[in-house]
PDB file of C-alpha atoms in Angstrom:
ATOM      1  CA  UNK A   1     151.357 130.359 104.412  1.00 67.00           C
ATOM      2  CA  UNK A   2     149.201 132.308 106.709  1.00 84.00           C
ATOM      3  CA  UNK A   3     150.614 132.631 110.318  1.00 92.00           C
ATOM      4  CA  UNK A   4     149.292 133.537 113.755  1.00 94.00           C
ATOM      5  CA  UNK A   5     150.776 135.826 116.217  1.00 95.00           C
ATOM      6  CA  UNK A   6     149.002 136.767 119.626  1.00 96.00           C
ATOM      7  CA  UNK A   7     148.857 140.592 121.117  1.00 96.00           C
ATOM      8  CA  UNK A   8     147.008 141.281 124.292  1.00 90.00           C
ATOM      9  CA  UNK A   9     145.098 138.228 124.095  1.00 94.00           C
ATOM     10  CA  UNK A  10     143.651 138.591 120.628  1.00 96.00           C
ATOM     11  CA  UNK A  11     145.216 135.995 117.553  1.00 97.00           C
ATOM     12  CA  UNK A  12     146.523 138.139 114.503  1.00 97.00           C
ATOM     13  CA  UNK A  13     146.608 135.674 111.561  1.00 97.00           C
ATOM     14  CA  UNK A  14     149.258 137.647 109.426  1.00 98.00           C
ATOM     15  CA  UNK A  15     151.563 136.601 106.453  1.00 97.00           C
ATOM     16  CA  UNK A  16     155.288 137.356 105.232  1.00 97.00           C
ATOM     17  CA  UNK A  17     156.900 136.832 102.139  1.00 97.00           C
ATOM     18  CA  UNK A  18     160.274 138.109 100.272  1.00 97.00           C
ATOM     19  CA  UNK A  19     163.233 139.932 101.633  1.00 96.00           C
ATOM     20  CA  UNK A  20     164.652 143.411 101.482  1.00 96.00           C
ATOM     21  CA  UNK A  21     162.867 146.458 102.787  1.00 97.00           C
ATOM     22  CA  UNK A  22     160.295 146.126 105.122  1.00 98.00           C
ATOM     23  CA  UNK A  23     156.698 146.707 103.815  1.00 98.00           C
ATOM     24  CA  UNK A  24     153.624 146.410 105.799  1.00 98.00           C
ATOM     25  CA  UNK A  25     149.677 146.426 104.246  1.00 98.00           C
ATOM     26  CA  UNK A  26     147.073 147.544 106.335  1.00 98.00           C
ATOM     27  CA  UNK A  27     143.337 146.844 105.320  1.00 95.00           C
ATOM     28  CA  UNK A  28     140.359 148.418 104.439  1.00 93.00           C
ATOM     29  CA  UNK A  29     137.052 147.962 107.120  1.00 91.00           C
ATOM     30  CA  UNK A  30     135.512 144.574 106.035  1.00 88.00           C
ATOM     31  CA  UNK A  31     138.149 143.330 104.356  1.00 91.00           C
ATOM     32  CA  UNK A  32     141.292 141.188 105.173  1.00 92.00           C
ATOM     33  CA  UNK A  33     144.896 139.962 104.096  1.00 93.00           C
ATOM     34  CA  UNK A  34     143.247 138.891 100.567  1.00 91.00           C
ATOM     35  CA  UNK A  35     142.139 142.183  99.382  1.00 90.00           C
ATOM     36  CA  UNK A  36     146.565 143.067  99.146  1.00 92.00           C
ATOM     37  CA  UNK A  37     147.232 139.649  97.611  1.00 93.00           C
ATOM     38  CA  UNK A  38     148.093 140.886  93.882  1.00 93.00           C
ATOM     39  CA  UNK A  39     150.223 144.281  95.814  1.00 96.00           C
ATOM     40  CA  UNK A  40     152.033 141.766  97.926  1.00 96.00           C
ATOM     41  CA  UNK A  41     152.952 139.782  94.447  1.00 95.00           C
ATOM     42  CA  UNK A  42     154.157 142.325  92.944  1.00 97.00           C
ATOM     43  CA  UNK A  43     156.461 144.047  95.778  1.00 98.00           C
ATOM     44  CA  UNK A  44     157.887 140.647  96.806  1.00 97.00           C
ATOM     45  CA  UNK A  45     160.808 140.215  94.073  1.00 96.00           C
ATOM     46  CA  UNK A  46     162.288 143.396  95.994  1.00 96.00           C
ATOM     47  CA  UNK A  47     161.082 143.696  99.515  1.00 98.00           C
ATOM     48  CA  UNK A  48     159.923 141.821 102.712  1.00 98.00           C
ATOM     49  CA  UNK A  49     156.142 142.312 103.230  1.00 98.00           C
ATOM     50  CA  UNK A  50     154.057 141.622 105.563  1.00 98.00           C
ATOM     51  CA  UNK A  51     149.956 141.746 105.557  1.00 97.00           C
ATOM     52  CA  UNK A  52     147.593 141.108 108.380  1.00 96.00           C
ATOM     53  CA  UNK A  53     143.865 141.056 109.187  1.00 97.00           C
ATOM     54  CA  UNK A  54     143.309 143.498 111.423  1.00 97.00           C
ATOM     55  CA  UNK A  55     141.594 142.462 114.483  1.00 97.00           C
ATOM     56  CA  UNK A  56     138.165 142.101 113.765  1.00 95.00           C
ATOM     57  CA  UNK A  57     138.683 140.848 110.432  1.00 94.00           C
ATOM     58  CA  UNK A  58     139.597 138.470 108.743  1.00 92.00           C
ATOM     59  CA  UNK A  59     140.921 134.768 110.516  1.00 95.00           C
ATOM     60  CA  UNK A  60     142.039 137.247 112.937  1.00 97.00           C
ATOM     61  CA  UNK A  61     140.294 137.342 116.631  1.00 96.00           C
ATOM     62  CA  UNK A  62     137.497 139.868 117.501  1.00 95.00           C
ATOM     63  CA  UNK A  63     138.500 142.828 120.689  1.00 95.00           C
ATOM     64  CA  UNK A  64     136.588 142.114 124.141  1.00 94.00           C
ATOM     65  CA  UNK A  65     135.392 146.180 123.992  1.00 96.00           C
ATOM     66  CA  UNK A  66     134.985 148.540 121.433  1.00 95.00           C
ATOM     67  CA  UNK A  67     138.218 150.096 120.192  1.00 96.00           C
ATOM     68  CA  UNK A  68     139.176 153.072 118.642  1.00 97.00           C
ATOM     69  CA  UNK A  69     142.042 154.506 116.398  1.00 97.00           C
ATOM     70  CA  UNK A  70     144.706 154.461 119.434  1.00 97.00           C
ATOM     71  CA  UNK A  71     143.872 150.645 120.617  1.00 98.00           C
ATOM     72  CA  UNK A  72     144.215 149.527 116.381  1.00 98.00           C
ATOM     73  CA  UNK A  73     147.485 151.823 116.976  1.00 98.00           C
ATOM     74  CA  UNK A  74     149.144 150.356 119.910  1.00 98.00           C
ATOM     75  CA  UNK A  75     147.915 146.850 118.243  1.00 98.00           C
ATOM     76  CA  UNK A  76     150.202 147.388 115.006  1.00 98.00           C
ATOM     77  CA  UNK A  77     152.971 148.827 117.167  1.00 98.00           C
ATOM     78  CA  UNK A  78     153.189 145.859 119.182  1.00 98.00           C
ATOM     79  CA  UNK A  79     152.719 143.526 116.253  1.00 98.00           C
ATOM     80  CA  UNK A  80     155.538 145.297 114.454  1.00 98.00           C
ATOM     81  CA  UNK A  81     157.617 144.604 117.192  1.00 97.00           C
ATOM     82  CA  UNK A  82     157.268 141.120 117.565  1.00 97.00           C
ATOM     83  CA  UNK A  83     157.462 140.702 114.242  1.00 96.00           C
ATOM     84  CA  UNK A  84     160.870 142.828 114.048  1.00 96.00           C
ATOM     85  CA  UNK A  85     159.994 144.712 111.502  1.00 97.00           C
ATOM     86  CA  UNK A  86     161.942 148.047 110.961  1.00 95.00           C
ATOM     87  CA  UNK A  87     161.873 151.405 109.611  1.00 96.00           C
ATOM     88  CA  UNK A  88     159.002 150.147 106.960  1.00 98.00           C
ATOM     89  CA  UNK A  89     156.973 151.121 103.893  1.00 98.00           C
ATOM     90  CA  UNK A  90     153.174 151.196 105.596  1.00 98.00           C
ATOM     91  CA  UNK A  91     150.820 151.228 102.857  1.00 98.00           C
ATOM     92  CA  UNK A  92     147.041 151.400 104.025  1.00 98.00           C
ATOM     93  CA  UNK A  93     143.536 151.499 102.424  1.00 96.00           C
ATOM     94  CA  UNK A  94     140.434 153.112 103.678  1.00 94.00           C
ATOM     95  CA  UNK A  95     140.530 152.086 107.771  1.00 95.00           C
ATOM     96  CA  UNK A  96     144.422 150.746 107.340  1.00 97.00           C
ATOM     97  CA  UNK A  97     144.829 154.490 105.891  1.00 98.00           C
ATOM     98  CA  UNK A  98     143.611 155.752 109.384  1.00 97.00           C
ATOM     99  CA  UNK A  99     145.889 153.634 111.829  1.00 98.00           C
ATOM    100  CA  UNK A 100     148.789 154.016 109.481  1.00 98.00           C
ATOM    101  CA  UNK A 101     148.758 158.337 110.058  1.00 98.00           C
ATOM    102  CA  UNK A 102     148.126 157.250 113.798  1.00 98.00           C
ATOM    103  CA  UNK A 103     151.110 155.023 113.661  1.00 98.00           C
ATOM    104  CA  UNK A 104     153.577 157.585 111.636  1.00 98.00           C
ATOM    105  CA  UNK A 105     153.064 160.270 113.754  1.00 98.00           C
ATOM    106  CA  UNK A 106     155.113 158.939 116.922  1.00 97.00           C
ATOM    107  CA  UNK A 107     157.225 156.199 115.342  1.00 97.00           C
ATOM    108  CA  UNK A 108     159.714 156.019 112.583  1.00 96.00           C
ATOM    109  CA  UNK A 109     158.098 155.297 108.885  1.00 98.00           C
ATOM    110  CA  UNK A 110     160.462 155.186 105.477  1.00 98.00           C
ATOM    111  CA  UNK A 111     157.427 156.240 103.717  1.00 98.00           C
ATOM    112  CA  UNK A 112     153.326 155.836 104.148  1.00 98.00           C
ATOM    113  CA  UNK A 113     151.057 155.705 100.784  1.00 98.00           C
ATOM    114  CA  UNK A 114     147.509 156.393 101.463  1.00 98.00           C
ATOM    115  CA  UNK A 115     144.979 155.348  99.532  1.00 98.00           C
ATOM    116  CA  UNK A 116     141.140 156.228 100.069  1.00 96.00           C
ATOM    117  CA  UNK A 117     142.667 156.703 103.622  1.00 97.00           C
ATOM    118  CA  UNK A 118     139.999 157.306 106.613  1.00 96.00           C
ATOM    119  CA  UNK A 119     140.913 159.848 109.139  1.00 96.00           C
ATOM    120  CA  UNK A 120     139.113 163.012 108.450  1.00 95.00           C
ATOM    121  CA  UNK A 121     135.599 163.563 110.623  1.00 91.00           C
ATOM    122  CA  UNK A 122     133.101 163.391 107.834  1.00 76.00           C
ATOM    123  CA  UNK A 123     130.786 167.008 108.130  1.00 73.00           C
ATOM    124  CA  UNK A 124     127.445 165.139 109.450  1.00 53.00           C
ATOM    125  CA  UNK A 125     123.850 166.172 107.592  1.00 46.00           C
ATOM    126  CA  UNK A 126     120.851 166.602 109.498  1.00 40.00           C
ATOM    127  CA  UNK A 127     119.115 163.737 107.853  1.00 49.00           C
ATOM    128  CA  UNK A 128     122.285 161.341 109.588  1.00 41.00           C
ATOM    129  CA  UNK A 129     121.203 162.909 112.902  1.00 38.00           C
ATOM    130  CA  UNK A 130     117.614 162.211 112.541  1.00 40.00           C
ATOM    131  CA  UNK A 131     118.521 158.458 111.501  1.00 47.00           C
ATOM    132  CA  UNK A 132     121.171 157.813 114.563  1.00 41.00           C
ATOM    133  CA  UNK A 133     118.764 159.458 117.035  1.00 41.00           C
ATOM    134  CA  UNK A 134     115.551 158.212 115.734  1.00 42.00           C
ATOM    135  CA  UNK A 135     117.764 154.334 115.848  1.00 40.00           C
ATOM    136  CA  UNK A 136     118.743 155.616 119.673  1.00 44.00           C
ATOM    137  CA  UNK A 137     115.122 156.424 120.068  1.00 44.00           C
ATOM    138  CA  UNK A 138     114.046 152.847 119.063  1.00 42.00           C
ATOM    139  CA  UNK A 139     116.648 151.120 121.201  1.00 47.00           C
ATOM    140  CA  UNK A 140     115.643 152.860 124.617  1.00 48.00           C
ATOM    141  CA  UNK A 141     111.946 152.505 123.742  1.00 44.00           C
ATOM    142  CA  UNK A 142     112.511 148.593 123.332  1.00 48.00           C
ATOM    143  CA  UNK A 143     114.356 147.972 126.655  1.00 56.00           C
ATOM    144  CA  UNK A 144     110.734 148.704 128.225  1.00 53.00           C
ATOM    145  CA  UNK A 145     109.730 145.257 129.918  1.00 59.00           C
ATOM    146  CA  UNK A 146     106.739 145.205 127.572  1.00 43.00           C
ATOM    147  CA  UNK A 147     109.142 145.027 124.537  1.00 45.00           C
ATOM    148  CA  UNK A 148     112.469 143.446 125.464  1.00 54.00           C
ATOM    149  CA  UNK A 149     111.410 140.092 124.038  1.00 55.00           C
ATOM    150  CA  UNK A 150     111.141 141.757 120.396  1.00 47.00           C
ATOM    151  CA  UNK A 151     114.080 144.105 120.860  1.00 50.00           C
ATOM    152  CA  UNK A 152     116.516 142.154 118.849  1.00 56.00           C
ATOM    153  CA  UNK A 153     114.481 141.381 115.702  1.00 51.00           C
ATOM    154  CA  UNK A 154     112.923 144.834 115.271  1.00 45.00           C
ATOM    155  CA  UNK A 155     116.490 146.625 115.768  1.00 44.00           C
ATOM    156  CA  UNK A 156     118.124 144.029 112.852  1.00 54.00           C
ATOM    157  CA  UNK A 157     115.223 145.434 110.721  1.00 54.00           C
ATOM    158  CA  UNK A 158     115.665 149.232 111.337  1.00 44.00           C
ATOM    159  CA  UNK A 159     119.563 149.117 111.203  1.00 48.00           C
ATOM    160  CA  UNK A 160     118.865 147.263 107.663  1.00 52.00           C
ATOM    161  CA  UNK A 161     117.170 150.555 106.434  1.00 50.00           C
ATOM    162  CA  UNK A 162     119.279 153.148 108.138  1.00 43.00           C
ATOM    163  CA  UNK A 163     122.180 151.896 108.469  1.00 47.00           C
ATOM    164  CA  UNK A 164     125.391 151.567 105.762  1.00 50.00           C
ATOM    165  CA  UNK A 165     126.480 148.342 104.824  1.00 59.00           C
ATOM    166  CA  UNK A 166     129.773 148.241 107.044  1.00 58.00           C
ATOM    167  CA  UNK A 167     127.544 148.923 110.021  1.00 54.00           C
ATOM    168  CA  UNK A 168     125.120 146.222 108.999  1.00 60.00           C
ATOM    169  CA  UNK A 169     127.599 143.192 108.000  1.00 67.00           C
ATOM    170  CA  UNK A 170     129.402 143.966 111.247  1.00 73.00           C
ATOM    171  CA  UNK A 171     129.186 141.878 114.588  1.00 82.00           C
ATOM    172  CA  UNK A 172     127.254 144.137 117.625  1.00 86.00           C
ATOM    173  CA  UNK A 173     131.283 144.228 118.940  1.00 91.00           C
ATOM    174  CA  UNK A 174     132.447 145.996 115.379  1.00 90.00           C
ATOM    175  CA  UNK A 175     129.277 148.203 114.718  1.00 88.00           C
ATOM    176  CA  UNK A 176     130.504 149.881 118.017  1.00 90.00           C
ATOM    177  CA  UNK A 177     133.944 150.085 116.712  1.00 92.00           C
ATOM    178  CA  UNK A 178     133.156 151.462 113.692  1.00 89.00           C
ATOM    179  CA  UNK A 179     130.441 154.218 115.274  1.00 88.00           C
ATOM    180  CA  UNK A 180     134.190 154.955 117.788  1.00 92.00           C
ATOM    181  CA  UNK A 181     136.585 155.535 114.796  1.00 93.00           C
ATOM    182  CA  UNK A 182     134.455 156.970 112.498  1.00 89.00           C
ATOM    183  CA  UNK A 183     133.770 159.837 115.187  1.00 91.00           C
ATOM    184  CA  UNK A 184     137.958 160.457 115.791  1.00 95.00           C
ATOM    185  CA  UNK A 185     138.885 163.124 113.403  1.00 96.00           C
ATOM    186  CA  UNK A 186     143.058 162.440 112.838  1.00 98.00           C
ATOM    187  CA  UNK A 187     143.715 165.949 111.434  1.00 97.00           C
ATOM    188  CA  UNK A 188     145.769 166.879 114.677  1.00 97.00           C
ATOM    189  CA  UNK A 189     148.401 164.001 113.636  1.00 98.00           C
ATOM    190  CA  UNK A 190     148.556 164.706 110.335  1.00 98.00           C
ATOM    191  CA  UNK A 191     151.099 167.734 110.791  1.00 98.00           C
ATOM    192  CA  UNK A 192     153.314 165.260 112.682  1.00 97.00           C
ATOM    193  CA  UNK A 193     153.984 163.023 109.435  1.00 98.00           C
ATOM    194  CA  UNK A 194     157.548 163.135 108.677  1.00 96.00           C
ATOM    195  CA  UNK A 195     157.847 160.314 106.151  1.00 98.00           C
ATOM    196  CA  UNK A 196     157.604 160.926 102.384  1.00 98.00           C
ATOM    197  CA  UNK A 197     153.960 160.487 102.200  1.00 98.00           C
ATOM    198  CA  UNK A 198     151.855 159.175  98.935  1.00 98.00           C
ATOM    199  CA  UNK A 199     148.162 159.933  98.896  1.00 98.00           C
ATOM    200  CA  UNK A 200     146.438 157.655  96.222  1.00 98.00           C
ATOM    201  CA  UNK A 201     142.739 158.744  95.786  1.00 98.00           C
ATOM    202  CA  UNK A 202     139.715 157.476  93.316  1.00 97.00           C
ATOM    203  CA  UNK A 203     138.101 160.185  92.168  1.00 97.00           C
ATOM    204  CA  UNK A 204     134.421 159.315  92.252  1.00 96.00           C
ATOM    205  CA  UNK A 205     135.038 158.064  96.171  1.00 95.00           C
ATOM    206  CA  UNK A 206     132.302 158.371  98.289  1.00 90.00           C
ATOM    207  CA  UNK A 207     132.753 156.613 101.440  1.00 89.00           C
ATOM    208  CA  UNK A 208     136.256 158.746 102.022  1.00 93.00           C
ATOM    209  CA  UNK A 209     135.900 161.651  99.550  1.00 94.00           C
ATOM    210  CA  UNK A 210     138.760 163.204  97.246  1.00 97.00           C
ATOM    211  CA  UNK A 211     137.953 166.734  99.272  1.00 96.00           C
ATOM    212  CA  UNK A 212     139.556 164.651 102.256  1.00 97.00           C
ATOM    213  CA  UNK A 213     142.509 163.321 100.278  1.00 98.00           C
ATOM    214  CA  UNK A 214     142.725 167.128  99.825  1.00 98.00           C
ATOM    215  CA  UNK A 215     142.719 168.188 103.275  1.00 97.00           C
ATOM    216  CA  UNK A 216     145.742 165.494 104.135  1.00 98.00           C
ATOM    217  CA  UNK A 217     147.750 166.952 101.177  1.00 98.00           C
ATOM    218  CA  UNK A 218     147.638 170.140 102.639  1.00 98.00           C
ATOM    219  CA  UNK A 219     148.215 169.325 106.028  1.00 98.00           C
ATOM    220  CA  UNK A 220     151.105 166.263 106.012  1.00 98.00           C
ATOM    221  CA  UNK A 221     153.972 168.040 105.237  1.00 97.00           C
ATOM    222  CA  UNK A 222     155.949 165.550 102.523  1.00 95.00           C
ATOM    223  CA  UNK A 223     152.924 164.803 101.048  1.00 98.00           C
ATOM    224  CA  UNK A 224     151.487 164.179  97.222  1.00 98.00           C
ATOM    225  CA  UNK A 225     148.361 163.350  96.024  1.00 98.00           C
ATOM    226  CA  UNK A 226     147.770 161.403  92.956  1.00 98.00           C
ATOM    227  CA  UNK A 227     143.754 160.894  91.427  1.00 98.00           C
ATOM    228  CA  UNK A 228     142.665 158.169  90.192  1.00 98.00           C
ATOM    229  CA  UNK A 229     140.184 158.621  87.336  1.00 97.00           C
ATOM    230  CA  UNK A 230     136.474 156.829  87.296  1.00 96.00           C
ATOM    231  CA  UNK A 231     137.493 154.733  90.522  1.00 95.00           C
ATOM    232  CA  UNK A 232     135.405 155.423  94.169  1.00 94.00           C
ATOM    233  CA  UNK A 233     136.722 154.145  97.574  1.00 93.00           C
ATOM    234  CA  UNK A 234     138.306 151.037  96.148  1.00 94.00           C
ATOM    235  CA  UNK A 235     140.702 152.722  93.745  1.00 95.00           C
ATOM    236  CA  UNK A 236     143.163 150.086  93.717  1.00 94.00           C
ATOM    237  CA  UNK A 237     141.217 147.257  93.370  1.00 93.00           C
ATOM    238  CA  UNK A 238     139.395 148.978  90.328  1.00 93.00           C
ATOM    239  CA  UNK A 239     142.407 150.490  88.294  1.00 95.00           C
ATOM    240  CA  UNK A 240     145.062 148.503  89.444  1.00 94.00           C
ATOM    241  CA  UNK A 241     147.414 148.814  86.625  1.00 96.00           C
ATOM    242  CA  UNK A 242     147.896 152.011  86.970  1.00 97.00           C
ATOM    243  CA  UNK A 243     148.143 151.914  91.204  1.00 97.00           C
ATOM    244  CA  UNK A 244     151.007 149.840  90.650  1.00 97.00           C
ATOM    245  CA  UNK A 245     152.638 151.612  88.093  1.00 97.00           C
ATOM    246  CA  UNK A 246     152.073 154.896  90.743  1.00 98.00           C
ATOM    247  CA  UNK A 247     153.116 152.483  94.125  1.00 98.00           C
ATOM    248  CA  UNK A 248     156.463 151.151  92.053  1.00 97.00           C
ATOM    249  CA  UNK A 249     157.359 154.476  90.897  1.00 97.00           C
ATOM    250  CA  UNK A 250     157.533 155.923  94.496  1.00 98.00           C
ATOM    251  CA  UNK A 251     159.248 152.846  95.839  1.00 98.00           C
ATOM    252  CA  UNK A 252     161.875 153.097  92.837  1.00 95.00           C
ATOM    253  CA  UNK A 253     165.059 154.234  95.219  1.00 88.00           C
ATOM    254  CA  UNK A 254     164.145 151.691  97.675  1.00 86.00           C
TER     255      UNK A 254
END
């Protein structure tokens, strides 16, 4: 049964099941609670686990203002909390990844698994910068008096061909989100990481590429990173046999 918890004015809608060890699952960007459901079966016989939709997501209530990594940080904090959860397992795909390292480098974590995590400043190509100013471009010519009255439809059209598909299935409140987090590079936290740390990568990943489960491996100190073959940015969901063979293995002494 789903349940709903309130932090700074926003509703979480979160569930808990089983008893032991604290685990919490943290979400991918578009996803929600659903996307852990077979995880959460299978670590429930032996722990207590808890997954949420992160705000923005999910049955869970939209910010007033654009956040970043350290508002999605202080969120979780205060959410685990209220929720009393202590000392846990944080396991966290893709955006979930990116708060989790934010998280785990100023508070106490058992151990963090990683997988597809987000945190590394992707190296930007010239052809991005000609489509986000060219899109910039657009937007200031259309707030001209002239052309205010088409602004709307003609920007829904251009961010259909320029954009990527997070940015376009995303409310005007998340595409600003998203362009604020996927701009914070995490690398300086990374260092800071004192749990045992397990980095789960697909190997064909494109949106958060193996190079950057690389570059975390190297710089978390505890750290290990396992590949998974012929999988992209939704390893888990695509082999997940063998991610829960990995994820059970690791939590084996716990």
């Amino acid at each position: 049964m789903d349940l709903k918890i309130m932090i700074d004015g926003i509703g979480v809608n979160y569930t808990v099941a089983g008893s032991g060890r604290d685990v919490l699952l943290l979400h991918g960007w578009g996803a929600s609670l659903q996307s852990y459901t077979f995880i959460l079966e299978s670590l429930v016989p032996k722990f207590r686990v808890f997954a949420l939709d992160l705000p923005g997501f999910g049955a869970s209530g939209e910010p007033s203002v654009p956040w970043g990594v350290d508002e999605y940080y202080r969120c979780i904090a205060r959410f685990i909390e209220l929720a009393g959860i202590n000392n846990p397992v944080i396991i966290g795909h893709s955006h979930g990844g990116r708060i989790a390292i934010r998280y785990a480098a100023d508070n106490p974590v058992h151990k963090l698994v990683l997988v597809d995590a987000a945190g590394i400043k992707p190296k930007r190509s010239f052809k991005y910068y000609l489509r986000v100013y060219s899109y910039k471009s657009v937007k200031h010519l259309l707030s001209l008096p002239v052309l205010r009255r088409y602004k709307e439809g003609i920007l829904a059209k251009y961010r259909g061909k320029v954009g990527s598909t997070d940015y376009k299935n995303a409310s005007d409140m998340m595409r600003r989100t998203l362009v604020r987090l996927v701009n914070e590079d995490l690398k300086v936290y990374m260092p800071r990481l004192k749990a045992p740390t397990l980095l789960i990568w697909g190997e064909n990943d494109t949106a958060t590429p193996l190079s950057h489960g690389r570059i975390m491996e190297k710089l978390i100190p505890n750290a290990g990173l396992v590949v998974l073959k012929n999988a992209g940015h939704w390893s888990f969901v695509e082999k997940p046999r063998e991610f829960l063979i990995i994820l059970h293995n690791f939590l084996a002494n716990d």
